[in-house]
Amino acid sequence: MKKLHIGVTGGIGSGKTVVCRIFETLGYPIFYADDEAKKVMTDDAGLVKEIKQHFGENAYFDDGSLNRKFLSDIVFHDTDKLNILNGLVHPATIRAYQGWAEKQQSSLIFKEAALLFESNSYKLSDFNVLVMAPVSIRIHRVVKRDNVTEAIVKARMDKQMKDEEKEKLADFIVVNDDKRALIPQILSLNDHFLSLITS
């Protein structure tokens, strides 16, 4: 059976997870890379060893769980350390995705990842979908969702690749601006992907 690997990404507050949930209701498997990255940081023995080597034993609690506050305090203020951590976690997450994808029976397989382009894992997809929304709407959504200040949201956004750069790498755009209906855009994409499989 022919399979298409579809990457879905978007900046914080763009609604990429909402888009993936709609694809999920259509019956497709979704690999949520951010959730899986958290899992491999405790489940992948090789990765655990590498993180301890770079960040020290305090990166993990005695029960083997990840000391997220310890790690985030280090990488939030040190871009070099953040790049080291991402450089360790991304390959492990990609390995997890490849193992997961091989087991899927669907003709369309989706991977949701915040850092799809930044990690270069978009190159493993047949097509990549970028979910976009105006910055003001994204900020409002995240402030409401995470109960944080606007300044914190803007600081997170500043660490992400700008939408203008992502647009150059994306094959398709989904606009989630609370004006254009999402479902028709997704159904149109679904029809397009299915036509590629059957053609």
CSV table of C-alpha atoms in Angstrom, one decimal:
chain,number,residue,atom,x,y,z
A,1,MET,CA,0.0,0.0,0.0
A,2,LYS,CA,1.3,3.4,-0.9
A,3,LYS,CA,1.7,5.7,2.1
A,4,LEU,CA,2.1,9.5,2.2
A,5,HIS,CA,3.9,11.0,5.1
A,6,ILE,CA,2.4,14.5,6.0
A,7,GLY,CA,4.1,16.9,8.4
A,8,VAL,CA,2.0,19.5,10.2
A,9,THR,CA,3.5,22.5,11.9
A,10,GLY,CA,2.8,26.0,13.0
A,11,GLY,CA,3.9,28.6,15.5
A,12,ILE,CA,2.7,28.6,19.1
A,13,GLY,CA,-1.0,29.3,19.2
A,14,SER,CA,-1.5,28.7,15.5
A,15,GLY,CA,-3.8,25.8,16.1
A,16,LYS,CA,-1.8,23.0,14.5
A,17,THR,CA,-3.1,20.5,17.1
A,18,VAL,CA,-6.7,21.4,16.3
A,19,VAL,CA,-5.9,20.7,12.6
A,20,CYS,CA,-4.4,17.4,13.5
A,21,ARG,CA,-7.4,16.5,15.7
A,22,ILE,CA,-9.7,17.0,12.7
A,23,PHE,CA,-7.5,14.7,10.5
A,24,GLU,CA,-7.7,12.3,13.4
A,25,THR,CA,-11.5,12.3,13.3
A,26,LEU,CA,-11.2,11.4,9.6
A,27,GLY,CA,-9.5,8.2,10.8
A,28,TYR,CA,-5.8,9.0,10.2
A,29,PRO,CA,-3.0,8.2,12.7
A,30,ILE,CA,-1.2,11.2,14.1
A,31,PHE,CA,2.3,11.2,15.6
A,32,TYR,CA,2.5,14.1,18.1
A,33,ALA,CA,6.2,14.7,18.1
A,34,ASP,CA,6.3,17.1,21.1
A,35,ASP,CA,4.6,14.5,23.3
A,36,GLU,CA,6.8,11.7,21.9
A,37,ALA,CA,9.9,13.8,22.5
A,38,LYS,CA,9.0,13.9,26.2
A,39,LYS,CA,8.6,10.1,26.2
A,40,VAL,CA,11.9,9.3,24.5
A,41,MET,CA,13.7,11.5,27.1
A,42,THR,CA,12.8,8.9,29.7
A,43,ASP,CA,12.3,5.7,27.6
A,44,ASP,CA,15.3,5.8,25.2
A,45,ALA,CA,18.3,4.6,27.3
A,46,GLY,CA,20.9,5.9,24.9
A,47,LEU,CA,19.3,9.4,24.9
A,48,VAL,CA,19.0,9.4,28.8
A,49,LYS,CA,22.7,8.6,29.0
A,50,GLU,CA,23.6,11.4,26.5
A,51,ILE,CA,21.5,13.9,28.4
A,52,LYS,CA,23.2,13.0,31.7
A,53,GLN,CA,26.6,13.3,30.1
A,54,HIS,CA,25.9,16.9,28.8
A,55,PHE,CA,23.7,18.2,31.6
A,56,GLY,CA,24.6,16.1,34.7
A,57,GLU,CA,22.9,13.5,36.8
A,58,ASN,CA,20.5,16.1,38.2
A,59,ALA,CA,18.7,16.1,34.8
A,60,TYR,CA,16.8,13.1,36.2
A,61,PHE,CA,15.2,12.3,39.5
A,62,ASP,CA,16.1,9.0,41.4
A,63,ASP,CA,13.0,7.4,40.0
A,64,GLY,CA,14.2,7.9,36.4
A,65,SER,CA,11.7,10.7,35.6
A,66,LEU,CA,13.0,13.8,33.9
A,67,ASN,CA,13.8,16.9,36.0
A,68,ARG,CA,12.1,19.3,33.6
A,69,LYS,CA,12.6,22.4,35.8
A,70,PHE,CA,16.3,21.7,36.1
A,71,LEU,CA,16.7,21.3,32.3
A,72,SER,CA,14.5,24.2,31.3
A,73,ASP,CA,16.2,26.6,33.7
A,74,ILE,CA,19.5,25.7,31.9
A,75,VAL,CA,18.3,25.9,28.3
A,76,PHE,CA,15.9,28.8,28.6
A,77,HIS,CA,18.8,31.3,29.1
A,78,ASP,CA,21.5,29.5,27.1
A,79,THR,CA,20.9,29.1,23.3
A,80,ASP,CA,24.0,26.9,22.9
A,81,LYS,CA,22.7,24.5,25.6
A,82,LEU,CA,19.2,24.5,24.0
A,83,ASN,CA,20.8,23.6,20.6
A,84,ILE,CA,22.7,20.7,22.3
A,85,LEU,CA,19.5,19.4,23.9
A,86,ASN,CA,17.5,19.6,20.7
A,87,GLY,CA,20.4,18.0,18.8
A,88,LEU,CA,20.1,15.0,21.1
A,89,VAL,CA,16.3,14.8,21.3
A,90,HIS,CA,15.4,15.4,17.7
A,91,PRO,CA,17.2,12.3,16.2
A,92,ALA,CA,15.7,10.1,19.0
A,93,THR,CA,12.2,11.4,18.2
A,94,ILE,CA,12.7,10.9,14.5
A,95,ARG,CA,13.7,7.2,15.2
A,96,ALA,CA,10.6,6.8,17.3
A,97,TYR,CA,8.5,8.3,14.4
A,98,GLN,CA,10.0,5.9,11.8
A,99,GLY,CA,9.4,2.9,14.0
A,100,TRP,CA,5.8,4.1,14.7
A,101,ALA,CA,5.1,4.9,11.0
A,102,GLU,CA,6.2,1.4,9.8
A,103,LYS,CA,3.4,-0.1,11.9
A,104,GLN,CA,0.6,2.1,10.6
A,105,GLN,CA,-1.9,0.6,8.1
A,106,SER,CA,-3.2,4.0,6.9
A,107,SER,CA,-2.4,5.5,3.5
A,108,LEU,CA,-2.0,8.9,5.0
A,109,ILE,CA,0.3,9.3,8.1
A,110,PHE,CA,0.5,12.6,9.9
A,111,LYS,CA,3.3,14.0,12.1
A,112,GLU,CA,2.6,17.1,14.2
A,113,ALA,CA,5.8,18.9,15.3
A,114,ALA,CA,6.4,22.4,16.5
A,115,LEU,CA,10.0,22.3,15.3
A,116,LEU,CA,9.3,20.4,12.0
A,117,PHE,CA,11.4,22.8,9.9
A,118,GLU,CA,13.9,23.8,12.6
A,119,SER,CA,14.8,20.1,13.2
A,120,ASN,CA,15.0,19.4,9.4
A,121,SER,CA,12.6,16.5,10.0
A,122,TYR,CA,10.3,18.0,7.4
A,123,LYS,CA,12.6,16.4,4.8
A,124,LEU,CA,11.3,13.0,5.8
A,125,SER,CA,7.7,14.1,4.8
A,126,ASP,CA,6.2,13.8,1.4
A,127,PHE,CA,4.4,17.1,2.1
A,128,ASN,CA,4.4,19.6,4.8
A,129,VAL,CA,1.4,21.7,6.0
A,130,LEU,CA,1.9,25.0,7.8
A,131,VAL,CA,-0.9,26.3,10.0
A,132,MET,CA,-1.0,30.1,10.2
A,133,ALA,CA,-2.8,32.7,12.2
A,134,PRO,CA,-2.2,36.4,12.9
A,135,VAL,CA,0.2,37.0,15.7
A,136,SER,CA,-2.4,38.9,17.8
A,137,ILE,CA,-4.8,36.0,17.7
A,138,ARG,CA,-2.0,33.5,18.5
A,139,ILE,CA,-1.0,35.6,21.6
A,140,HIS,CA,-4.6,35.8,22.8
A,141,ARG,CA,-5.1,32.0,22.4
A,142,VAL,CA,-1.9,31.1,24.3
A,143,VAL,CA,-2.5,33.7,27.1
A,144,LYS,CA,-6.0,32.1,27.6
A,145,ARG,CA,-4.8,28.5,27.2
A,146,ASP,CA,-1.7,28.6,29.4
A,147,ASN,CA,-2.7,31.3,31.8
A,148,VAL,CA,0.5,33.3,31.1
A,149,THR,CA,1.3,36.9,30.4
A,150,GLU,CA,1.5,38.4,26.9
A,151,ALA,CA,5.2,39.0,27.5
A,152,ILE,CA,5.9,35.3,28.2
A,153,VAL,CA,4.1,34.3,25.0
A,154,LYS,CA,6.1,36.9,22.9
A,155,ALA,CA,9.3,35.6,24.4
A,156,ARG,CA,8.4,32.0,23.3
A,157,MET,CA,7.5,33.3,19.9
A,158,ASP,CA,10.8,35.1,19.6
A,159,LYS,CA,12.6,31.7,20.0
A,160,GLN,CA,10.6,30.2,17.0
A,161,MET,CA,11.3,30.4,13.3
A,162,LYS,CA,9.2,33.2,11.8
A,163,ASP,CA,6.2,32.2,9.6
A,164,GLU,CA,7.7,34.0,6.6
A,165,GLU,CA,10.6,31.5,6.8
A,166,LYS,CA,8.3,28.5,7.3
A,167,GLU,CA,6.2,29.5,4.3
A,168,LYS,CA,9.1,29.1,2.0
A,169,LEU,CA,9.5,25.4,3.2
A,170,ALA,CA,5.8,24.5,3.4
A,171,ASP,CA,3.8,22.8,0.6
A,172,PHE,CA,0.4,23.8,1.9
A,173,ILE,CA,-1.0,26.5,4.1
A,174,VAL,CA,-4.0,26.2,6.4
A,175,VAL,CA,-5.3,29.6,7.7
A,176,ASN,CA,-6.7,29.4,11.2
A,177,ASP,CA,-7.7,33.0,11.8
A,178,ASP,CA,-11.2,32.5,13.3
A,179,LYS,CA,-12.6,33.8,10.0
A,180,ARG,CA,-12.0,31.1,7.4
A,181,ALA,CA,-13.6,27.8,8.3
A,182,LEU,CA,-11.0,25.1,9.1
A,183,ILE,CA,-12.9,22.0,8.1
A,184,PRO,CA,-13.4,22.9,4.4
A,185,GLN,CA,-9.6,23.6,4.1
A,186,ILE,CA,-8.8,20.3,5.7
A,187,LEU,CA,-11.3,18.3,3.6
A,188,SER,CA,-9.8,19.9,0.5
A,189,LEU,CA,-6.3,18.8,1.6
A,190,ASN,CA,-7.6,15.4,2.3
A,191,ASP,CA,-9.1,15.0,-1.1
A,192,HIS,CA,-5.9,16.2,-2.7
A,193,PHE,CA,-3.7,13.7,-0.8
A,194,LEU,CA,-6.0,10.9,-1.5
A,195,SER,CA,-6.0,11.7,-5.2
A,196,LEU,CA,-2.2,11.5,-5.2
A,197,ILE,CA,-2.4,8.0,-3.8
A,198,THR,CA,-5.0,6.7,-6.2
A,199,SER,CA,-3.5,8.4,-9.3
